[in-house]
Coordinates of C-alpha atoms and ligand atoms in Angstrom, one line a residue:
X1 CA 0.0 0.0 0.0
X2 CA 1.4 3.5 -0.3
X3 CA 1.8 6.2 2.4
X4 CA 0.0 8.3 4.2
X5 CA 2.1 9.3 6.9
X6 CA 5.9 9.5 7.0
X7 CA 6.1 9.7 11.2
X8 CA 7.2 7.0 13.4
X9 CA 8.2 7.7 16.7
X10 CA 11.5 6.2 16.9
X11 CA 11.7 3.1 19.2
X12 CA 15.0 5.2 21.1
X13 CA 17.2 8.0 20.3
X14 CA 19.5 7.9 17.6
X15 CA 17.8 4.2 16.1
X16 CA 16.2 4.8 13.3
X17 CA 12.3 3.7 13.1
X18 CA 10.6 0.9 11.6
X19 CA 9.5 3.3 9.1
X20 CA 13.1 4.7 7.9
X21 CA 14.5 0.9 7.9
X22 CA 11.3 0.0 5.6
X23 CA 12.1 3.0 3.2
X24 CA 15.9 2.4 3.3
X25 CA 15.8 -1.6 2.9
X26 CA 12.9 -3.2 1.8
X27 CA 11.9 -3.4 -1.6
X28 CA 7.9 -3.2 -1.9
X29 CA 6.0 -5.1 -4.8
X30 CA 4.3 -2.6 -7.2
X31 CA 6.1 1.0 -5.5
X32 CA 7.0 4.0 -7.3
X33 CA 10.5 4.3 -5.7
X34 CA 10.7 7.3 -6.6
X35 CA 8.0 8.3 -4.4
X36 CA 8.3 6.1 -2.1
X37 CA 11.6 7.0 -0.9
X38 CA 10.5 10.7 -0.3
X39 CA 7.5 9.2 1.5
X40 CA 8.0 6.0 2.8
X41 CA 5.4 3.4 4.2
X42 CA 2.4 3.1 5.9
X43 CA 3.5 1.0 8.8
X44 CA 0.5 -1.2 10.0
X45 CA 1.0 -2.3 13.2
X46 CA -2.2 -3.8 15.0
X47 CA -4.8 -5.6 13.1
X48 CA -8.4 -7.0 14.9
X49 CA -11.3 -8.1 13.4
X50 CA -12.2 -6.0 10.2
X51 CA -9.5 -3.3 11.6
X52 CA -6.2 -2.5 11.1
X53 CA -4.1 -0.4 13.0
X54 CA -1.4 2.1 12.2
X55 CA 2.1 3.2 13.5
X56 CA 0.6 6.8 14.4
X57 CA -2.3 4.8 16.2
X58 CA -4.9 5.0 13.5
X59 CA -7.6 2.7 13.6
X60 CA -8.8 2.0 9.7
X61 CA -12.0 -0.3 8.7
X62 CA -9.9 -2.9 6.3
X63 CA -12.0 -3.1 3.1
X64 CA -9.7 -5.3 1.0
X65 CA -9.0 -7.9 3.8
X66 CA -5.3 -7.1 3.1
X67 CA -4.7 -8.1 0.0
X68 CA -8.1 -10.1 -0.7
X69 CA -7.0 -13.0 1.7
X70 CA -7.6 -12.2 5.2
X71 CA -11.2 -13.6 4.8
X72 CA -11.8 -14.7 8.6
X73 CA -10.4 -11.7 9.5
X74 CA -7.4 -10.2 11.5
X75 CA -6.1 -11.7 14.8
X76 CA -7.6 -15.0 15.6
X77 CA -6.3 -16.6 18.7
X78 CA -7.4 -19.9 17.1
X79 CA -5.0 -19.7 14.4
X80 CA -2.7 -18.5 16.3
X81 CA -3.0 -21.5 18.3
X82 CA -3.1 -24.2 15.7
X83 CA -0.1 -22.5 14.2
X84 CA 1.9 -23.0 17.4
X85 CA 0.5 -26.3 18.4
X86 CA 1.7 -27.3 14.5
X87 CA 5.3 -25.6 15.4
X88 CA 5.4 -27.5 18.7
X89 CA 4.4 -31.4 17.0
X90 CA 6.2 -31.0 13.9
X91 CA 7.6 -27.8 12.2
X92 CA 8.5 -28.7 8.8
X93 CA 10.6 -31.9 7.5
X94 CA 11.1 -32.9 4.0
X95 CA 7.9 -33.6 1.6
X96 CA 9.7 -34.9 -1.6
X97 CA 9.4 -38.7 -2.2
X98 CA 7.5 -40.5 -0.3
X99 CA 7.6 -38.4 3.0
X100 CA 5.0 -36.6 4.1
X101 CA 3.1 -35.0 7.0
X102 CA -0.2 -35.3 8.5
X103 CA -1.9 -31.2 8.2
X104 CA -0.8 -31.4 4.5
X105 CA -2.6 -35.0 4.0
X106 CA -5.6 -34.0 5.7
X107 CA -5.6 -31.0 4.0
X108 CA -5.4 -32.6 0.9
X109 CA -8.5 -34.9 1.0
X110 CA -10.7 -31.7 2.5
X111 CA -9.8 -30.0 -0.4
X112 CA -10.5 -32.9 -2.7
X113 CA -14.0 -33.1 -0.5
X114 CA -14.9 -29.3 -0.9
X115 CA -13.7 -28.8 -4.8
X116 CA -15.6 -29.2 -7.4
X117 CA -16.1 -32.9 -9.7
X118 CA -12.7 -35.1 -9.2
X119 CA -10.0 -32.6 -8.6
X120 CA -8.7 -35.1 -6.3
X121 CA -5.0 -34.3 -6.3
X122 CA -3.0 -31.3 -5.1
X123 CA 0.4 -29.9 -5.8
X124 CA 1.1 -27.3 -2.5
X125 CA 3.6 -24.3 -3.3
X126 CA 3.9 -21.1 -1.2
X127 CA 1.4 -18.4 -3.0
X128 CA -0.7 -17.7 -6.0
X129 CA 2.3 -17.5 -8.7
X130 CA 4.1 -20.1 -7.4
X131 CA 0.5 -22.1 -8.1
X132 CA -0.2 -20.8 -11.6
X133 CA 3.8 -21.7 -12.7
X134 CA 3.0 -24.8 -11.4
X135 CA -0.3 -25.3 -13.0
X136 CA 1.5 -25.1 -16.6
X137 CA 4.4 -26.6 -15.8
X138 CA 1.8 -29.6 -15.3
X139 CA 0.0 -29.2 -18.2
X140 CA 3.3 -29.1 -20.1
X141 CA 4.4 -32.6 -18.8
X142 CA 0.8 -33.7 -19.0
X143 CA 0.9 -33.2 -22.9
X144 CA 4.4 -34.7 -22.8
X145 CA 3.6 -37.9 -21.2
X146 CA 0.2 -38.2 -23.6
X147 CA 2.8 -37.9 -26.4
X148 CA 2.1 -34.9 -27.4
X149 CA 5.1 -32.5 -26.6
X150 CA 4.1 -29.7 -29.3
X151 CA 0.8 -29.5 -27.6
X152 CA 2.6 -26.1 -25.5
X153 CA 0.5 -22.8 -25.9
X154 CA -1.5 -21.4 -23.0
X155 CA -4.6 -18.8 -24.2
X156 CA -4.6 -16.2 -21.2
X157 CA -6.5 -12.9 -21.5
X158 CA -5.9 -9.1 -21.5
X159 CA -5.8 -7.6 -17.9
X160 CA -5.8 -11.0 -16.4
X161 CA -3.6 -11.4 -13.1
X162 CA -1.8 -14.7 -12.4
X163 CA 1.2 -13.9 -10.1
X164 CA 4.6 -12.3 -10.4
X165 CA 7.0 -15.3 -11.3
X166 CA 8.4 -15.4 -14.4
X167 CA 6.0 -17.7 -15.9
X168 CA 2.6 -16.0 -13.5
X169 CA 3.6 -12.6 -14.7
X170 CA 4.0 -14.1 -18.5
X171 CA 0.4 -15.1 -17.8
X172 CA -0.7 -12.3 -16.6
X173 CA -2.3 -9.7 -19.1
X174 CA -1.5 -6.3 -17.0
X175 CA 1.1 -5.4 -20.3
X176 CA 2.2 -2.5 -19.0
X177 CA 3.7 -4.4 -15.7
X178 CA 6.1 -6.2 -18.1
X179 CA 7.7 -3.3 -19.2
X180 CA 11.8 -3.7 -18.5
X181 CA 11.9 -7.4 -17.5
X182 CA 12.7 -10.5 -20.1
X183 CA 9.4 -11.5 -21.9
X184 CA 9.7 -15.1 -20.6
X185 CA 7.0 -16.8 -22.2
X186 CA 6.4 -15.4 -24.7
X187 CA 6.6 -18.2 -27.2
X188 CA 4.1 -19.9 -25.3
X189 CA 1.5 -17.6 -23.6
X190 CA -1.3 -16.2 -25.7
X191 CA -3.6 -13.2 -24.8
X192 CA -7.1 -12.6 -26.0
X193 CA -9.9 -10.4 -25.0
X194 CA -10.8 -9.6 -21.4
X195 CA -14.4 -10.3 -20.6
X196 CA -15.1 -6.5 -20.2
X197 CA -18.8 -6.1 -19.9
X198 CA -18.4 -1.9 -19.3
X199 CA -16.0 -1.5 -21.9
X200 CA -17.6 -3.4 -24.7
X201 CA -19.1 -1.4 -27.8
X202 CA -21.7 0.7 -27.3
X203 CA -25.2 -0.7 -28.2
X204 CA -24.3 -4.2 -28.2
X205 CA -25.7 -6.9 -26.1
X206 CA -24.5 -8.8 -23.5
X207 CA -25.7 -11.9 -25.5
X208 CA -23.7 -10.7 -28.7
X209 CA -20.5 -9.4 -26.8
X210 CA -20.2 -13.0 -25.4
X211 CA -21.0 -14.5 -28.5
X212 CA -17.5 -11.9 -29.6
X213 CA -15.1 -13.1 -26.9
X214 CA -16.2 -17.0 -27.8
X215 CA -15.9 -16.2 -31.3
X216 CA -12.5 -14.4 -30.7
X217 CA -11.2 -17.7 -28.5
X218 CA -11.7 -20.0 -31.4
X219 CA -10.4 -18.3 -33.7
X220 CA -7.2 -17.9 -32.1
X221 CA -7.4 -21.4 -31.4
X222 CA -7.1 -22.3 -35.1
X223 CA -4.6 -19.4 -35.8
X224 CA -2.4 -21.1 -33.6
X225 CA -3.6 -24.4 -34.2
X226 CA -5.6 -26.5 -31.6
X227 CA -3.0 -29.1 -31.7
X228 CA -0.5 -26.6 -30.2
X229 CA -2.8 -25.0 -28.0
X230 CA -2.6 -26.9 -24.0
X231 CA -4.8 -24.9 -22.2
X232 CA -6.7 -21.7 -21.4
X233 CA -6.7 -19.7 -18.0
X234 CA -9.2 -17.6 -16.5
X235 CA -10.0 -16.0 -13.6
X236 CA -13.7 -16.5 -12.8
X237 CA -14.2 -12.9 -12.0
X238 CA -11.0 -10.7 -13.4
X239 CA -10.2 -9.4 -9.9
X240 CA -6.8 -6.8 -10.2
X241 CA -8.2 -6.2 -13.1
X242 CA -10.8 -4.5 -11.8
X243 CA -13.6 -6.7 -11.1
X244 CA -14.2 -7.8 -14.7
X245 CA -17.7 -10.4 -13.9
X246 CA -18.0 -11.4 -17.9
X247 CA -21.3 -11.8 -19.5
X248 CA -23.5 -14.7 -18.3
X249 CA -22.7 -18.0 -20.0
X250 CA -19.1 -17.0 -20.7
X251 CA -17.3 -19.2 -18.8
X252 CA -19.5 -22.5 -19.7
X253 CA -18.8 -22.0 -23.7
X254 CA -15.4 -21.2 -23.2
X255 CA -15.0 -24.1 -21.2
X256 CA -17.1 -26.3 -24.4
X257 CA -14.5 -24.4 -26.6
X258 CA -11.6 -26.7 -24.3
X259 CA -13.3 -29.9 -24.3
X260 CA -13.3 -29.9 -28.3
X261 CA -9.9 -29.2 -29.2
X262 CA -8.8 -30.9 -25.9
X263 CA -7.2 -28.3 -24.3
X264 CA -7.3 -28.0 -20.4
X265 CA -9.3 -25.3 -18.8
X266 CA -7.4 -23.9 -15.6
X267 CA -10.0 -21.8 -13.2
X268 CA -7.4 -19.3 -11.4
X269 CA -9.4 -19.2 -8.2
X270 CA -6.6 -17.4 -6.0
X271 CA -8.8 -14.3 -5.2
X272 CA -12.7 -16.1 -6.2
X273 CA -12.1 -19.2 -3.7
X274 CA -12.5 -19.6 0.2
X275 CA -16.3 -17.9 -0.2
X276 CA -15.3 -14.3 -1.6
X277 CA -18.3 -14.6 -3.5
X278 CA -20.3 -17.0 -0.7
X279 CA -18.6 -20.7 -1.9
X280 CA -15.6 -22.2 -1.3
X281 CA -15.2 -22.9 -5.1
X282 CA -17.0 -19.9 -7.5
X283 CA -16.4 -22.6 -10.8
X284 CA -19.1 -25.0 -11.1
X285 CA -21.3 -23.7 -8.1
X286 CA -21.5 -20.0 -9.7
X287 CA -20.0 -20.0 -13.3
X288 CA -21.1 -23.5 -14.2
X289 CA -17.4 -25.0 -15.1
X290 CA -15.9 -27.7 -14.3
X291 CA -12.2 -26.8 -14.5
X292 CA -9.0 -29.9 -14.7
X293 CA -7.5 -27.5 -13.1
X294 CA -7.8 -25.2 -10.3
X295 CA -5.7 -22.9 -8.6
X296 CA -5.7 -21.7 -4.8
X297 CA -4.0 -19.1 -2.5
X298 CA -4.9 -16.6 -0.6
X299 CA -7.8 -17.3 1.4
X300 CA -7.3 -21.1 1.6
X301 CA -5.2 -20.0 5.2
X302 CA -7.1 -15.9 5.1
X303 CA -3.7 -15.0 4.6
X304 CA -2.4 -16.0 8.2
X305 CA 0.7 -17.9 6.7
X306 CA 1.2 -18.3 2.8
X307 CA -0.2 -21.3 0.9
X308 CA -1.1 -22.3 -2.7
X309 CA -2.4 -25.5 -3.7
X310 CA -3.1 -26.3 -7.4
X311 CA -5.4 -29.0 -7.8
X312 CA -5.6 -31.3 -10.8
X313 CA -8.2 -34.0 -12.0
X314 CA -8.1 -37.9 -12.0
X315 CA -7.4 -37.6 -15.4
X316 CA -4.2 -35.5 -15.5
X317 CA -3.2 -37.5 -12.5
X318 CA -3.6 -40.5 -13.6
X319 CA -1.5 -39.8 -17.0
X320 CA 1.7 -37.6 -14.8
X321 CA 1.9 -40.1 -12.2
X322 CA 2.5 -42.8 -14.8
X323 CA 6.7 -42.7 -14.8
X324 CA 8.5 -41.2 -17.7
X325 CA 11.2 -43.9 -17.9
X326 CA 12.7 -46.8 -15.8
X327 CA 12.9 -45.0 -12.5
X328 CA 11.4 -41.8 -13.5
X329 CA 9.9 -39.0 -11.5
X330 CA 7.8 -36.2 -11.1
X331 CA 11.2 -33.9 -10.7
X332 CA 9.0 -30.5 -9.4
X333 CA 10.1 -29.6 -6.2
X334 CA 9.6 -27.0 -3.5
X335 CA 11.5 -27.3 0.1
X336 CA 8.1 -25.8 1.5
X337 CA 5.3 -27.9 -0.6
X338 CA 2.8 -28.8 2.0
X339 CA 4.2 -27.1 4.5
X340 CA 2.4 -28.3 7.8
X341 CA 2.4 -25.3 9.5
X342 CA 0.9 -23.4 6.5
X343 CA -1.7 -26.8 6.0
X344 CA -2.4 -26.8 9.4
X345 CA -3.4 -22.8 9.2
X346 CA -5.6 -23.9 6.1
X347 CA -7.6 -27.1 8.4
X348 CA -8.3 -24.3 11.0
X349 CA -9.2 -21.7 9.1
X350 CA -11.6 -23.9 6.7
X351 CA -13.3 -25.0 10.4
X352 CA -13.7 -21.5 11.4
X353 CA -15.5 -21.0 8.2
X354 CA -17.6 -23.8 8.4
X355 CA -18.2 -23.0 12.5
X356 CA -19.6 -19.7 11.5
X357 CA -21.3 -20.2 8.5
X358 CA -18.9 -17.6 7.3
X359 CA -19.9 -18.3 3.4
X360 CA -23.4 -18.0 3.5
X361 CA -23.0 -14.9 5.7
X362 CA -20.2 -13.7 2.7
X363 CA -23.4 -14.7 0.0
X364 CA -25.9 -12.3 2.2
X365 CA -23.5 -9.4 3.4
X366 CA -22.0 -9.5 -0.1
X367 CA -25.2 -9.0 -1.7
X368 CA -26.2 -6.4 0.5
X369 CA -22.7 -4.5 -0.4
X370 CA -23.2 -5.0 -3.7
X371 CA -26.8 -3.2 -3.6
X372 CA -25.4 -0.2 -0.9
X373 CA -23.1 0.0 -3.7
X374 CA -25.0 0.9 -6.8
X375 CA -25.9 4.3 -5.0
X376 CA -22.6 5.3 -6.1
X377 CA -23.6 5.8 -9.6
X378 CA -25.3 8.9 -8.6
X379 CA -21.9 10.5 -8.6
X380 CA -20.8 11.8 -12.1
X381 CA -17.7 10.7 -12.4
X382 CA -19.0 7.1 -11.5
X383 CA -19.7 5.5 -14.9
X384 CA -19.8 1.6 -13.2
X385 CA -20.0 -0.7 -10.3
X386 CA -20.2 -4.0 -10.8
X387 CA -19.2 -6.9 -8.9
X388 CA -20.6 -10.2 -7.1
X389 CA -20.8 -11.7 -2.9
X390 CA -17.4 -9.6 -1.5
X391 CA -15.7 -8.4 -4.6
X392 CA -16.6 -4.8 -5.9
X393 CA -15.2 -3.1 -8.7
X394 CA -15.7 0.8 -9.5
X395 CA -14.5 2.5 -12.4
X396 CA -14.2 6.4 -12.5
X397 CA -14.6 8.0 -15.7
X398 CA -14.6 11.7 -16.8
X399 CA -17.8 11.1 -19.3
X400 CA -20.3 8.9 -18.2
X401 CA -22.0 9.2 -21.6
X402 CA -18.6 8.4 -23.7
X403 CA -17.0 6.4 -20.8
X404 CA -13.7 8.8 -21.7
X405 CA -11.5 7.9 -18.6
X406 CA -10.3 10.1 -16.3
X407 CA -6.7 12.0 -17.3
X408 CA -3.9 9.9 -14.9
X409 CA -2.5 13.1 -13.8
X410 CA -5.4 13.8 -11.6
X411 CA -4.6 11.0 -9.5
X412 CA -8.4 10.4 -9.2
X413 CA -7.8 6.7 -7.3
X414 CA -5.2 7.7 -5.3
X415 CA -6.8 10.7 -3.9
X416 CA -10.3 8.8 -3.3
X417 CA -8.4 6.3 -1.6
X418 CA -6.7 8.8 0.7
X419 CA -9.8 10.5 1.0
X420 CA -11.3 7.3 1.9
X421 CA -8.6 6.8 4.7
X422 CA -9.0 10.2 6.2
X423 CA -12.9 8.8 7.0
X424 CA -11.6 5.3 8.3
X425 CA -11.5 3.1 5.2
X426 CA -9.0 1.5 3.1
X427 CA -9.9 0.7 0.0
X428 CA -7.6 0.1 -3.2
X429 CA -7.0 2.4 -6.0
X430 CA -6.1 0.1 -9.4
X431 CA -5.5 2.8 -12.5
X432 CA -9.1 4.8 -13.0
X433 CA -10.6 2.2 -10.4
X434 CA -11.5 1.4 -7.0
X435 CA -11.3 -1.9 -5.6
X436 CA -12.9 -3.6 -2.7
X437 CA -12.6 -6.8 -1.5
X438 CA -13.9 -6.7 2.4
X439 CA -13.0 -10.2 5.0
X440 CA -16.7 -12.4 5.1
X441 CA -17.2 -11.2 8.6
X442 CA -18.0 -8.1 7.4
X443 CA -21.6 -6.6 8.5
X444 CA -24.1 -4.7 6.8
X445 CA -23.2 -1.5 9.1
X446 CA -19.7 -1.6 7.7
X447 CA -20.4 -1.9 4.2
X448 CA -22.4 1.0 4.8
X449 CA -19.7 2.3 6.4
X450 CA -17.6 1.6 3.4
X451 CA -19.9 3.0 1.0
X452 CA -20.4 6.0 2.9
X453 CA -16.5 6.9 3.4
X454 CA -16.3 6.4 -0.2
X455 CA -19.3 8.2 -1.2
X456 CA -18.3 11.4 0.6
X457 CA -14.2 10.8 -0.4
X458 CA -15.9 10.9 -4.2
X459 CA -17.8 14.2 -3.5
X460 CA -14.2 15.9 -2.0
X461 CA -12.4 15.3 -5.2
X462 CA -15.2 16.2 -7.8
X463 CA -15.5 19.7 -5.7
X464 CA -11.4 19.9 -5.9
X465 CA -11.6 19.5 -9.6
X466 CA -14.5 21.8 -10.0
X467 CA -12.8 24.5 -7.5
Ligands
PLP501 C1 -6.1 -14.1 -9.5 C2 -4.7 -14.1 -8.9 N1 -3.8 -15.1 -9.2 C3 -2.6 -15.1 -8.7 C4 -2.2 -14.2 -7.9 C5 -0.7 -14.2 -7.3 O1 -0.8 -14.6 -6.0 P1 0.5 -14.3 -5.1 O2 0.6 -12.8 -5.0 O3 0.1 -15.0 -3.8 O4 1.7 -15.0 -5.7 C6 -3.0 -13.1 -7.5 C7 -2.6 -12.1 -6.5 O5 -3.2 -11.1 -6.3 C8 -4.3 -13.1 -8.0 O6 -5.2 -12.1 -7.7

């Protein structure tokens, strides 16, 4: 997050602060160094509940649950418990061959039990990229052992988000955070058309922009030839990308698209998962898909301790698990894969979900927010919200009529989301967009609360601009 206040008391005389080693020695994802250094960080000290608190003693109403993972919440003795008790039985020993632990085993059959059709195998890495590089490094060998090494290409889209690896940020379809590194991947990944219901022509339905972006998908399935092609990726609802929920249907008939030309459908559920939007799984319970393979983070442990899990079918397991050679096998290793602290963090936090009901609750409260939030079209520089259960998306536009974007030199997000945390709130500017992804235990009164903070931060800016 970026800063909003550059003082913090110093722990004693003459050591510097928290906040000057941060700005002198840590180097933050996504930062405008040359800001930053000028400024420095936001030191969040405390966090409770739905709140965070500051190093200047600010108490803020946390409306993207951190990053979108901390979806029980902040500062649950429970985990905290189950994470020591884990620590004090067994802290971590090897997982590769045939040595395992007991959190990441049970973990593994409660996620083969709460996933949709038979993804009944999991790969554990340490986050959302790691998850996604391992998805296609799967689906590469997958093809290889079918005997079909050519079968490479993965179809991603424009303005997805998959991770910050090499091979994650190769899939991801944010261009512009590209810019200076190697393009790693790029014999291999494909983009298309995100599923952008707001941006899509003027005048044309949803039915007949969907019946575009299929279209579009199988076409540049025989430009690059569906023998080539492995597998597609998707997020069910774009989320850094600002909330993109594509037209009804969409998912379903790209998924038909797959199962023709046999290519693998891979559901990137890092943000969508853990009952964001009111399920643990958003594929076949909301969008009606049935990926082979499905990737996890975030809220699979609400943040409390990094995990990702990638989960594949019967099918793909039962053709990768066959050995390669005499004495072959499966050589993709982490040191932490299946962790058992990190497992054990998932177990409890998937109980404390199920204890208090916390995805129903999500479906309710979300639909609620997503309702309190429509009043925010009354604003003229509003031109969408749009969203589903706990993930809102609102884009700011200069022209409601035209949908002209704001210019980027009037900061527009940035100064909302300040705005925002001078009444209480965080929320998260993206570009021309605001973001909000609250934990599930939020209640109607704070999405109100929400709403309301940015409501009157919306108001502040459009009189600076008119003043
Ligand atoms: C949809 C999606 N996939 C993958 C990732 C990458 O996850 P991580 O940052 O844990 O590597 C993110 C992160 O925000 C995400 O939103």
């Amino acid at each position: 997050m970026t800063i909003l206040q550059s003082v913090t008391p110093s722990p004693l005389p003459n050591e510097r602060s928290a906040w000057e080693k941060d700005r002198d020695h840590v180097l933050h994802p996504y930062t405008d160094f040359s800001s930053f250094t000028a400024t420095g960080s936001q030191i969040i000290e405390k966090a409770e509940g739905m709140y965070v608190t500051d190093s200047t003693g600010r108490r803020l109403l946390d409306g993207i649950a951190g990053l979108w993972c901390v979806n029980i919440g902040h500062g649950r003795r429970e985990m905290a418990d189950a994470i020591a008790r884990q620590v004090m039985d067994m802290d971590y020993y090897n997982p590769f061959g045939a040595s395992a632990n007991v959190p990441a085993a049970e973990l593994g059959a409660r996620l083969a039990d709460l996933s949709p059709g038979n993804l009944n195998h999991v790969y554990y890495s340490c986050g959302g990229s790691t998850a996604n590089d391992a998805a296609i490094r799967i689906v590469h060998f997958y093809f290889a052992m079918r005997g079909k090494p050519g079968k490479r290409k993965i179809i991603s889209r424009n303005n997805a988000y998959h991770g910050a690896t090499y091979v994650a940020a190769a899939l991801t379809g944010i261009h512009g955070t590209k810019y200076g590194f190697a393009q790693v991947g790029e014999d291999f990944v494909h983009h298309i058309s995100a599923a952008d219901c707001y941006a899509r022509p003027a005048g044309m339905t949803e039915e007949a922009y969907c019946d575009f972006l299929v279209g579009e998908f199988e076409m540049r399935i025989d430009q690059l030839g569906p023998q080539n092609v492995a597998a597609f990726i998707a997020e069910p609802i774009m989320g850094a990308g600002g909330v993109l929920v594509a037209p009804k249907g969409y998912h379903k008939r790209m998924q038909a698209v797959c199962r023709r030309h046999d290519i693998l459908y891979i559901a990137d559920e890092v943000v969508t998962a853990f009952g964001r939007l009111g399920e643990w799984f958003a594929s076949d319970a909301i969008f009606e898909t049935q990926p082979d393979i499905l990737v996890s983070a975030k809220g699979i442990t609400s943040g409390y301790i990094p995990l990702g899990a990638t989960l594949i079918s019967d099918e793909i397991y039962d053709v990768i698990s066959r050995p390669q050679c005499e004495g072959g096998v499966f050589s993709m290793g982490l040191t932490y894969s299946g962790h058992p602290v990190a497992c054990a963090a998932a177990l409890t936090n998937i109980a404390i979900m199920e204890r208090e009901k916390l995805l129903p609750h999500a479906a309710k409260t979300g639909a609620y927010f997503q309702l309190r939030a429509q009043s925010l079209l009354t604003h003229d520089i509003v031109g969408d919200v749009r969203g589903r259960g706990l993930m809102l998306g609102i884009d700011l536009v200069a022209d409601k009529a035209t949908k002209q974007a704001l210019p980027a030199c009037e900061k527009a997000a940035e100064t909302i989301f300040r705005g925002c945390v001078e009444r209480g709130v965080i929320v998260r500017p993206v570009g021309n967009r605001i973001i909000l992804s609250p934990p599930l235990i939020v209640s109607e009164a704070e999405c109100d609360t929400i709403i309301s903070a940015i409501s009157e931060a919306i108001a502040a800016f459009t009189a600076s601009r008119c003043g």
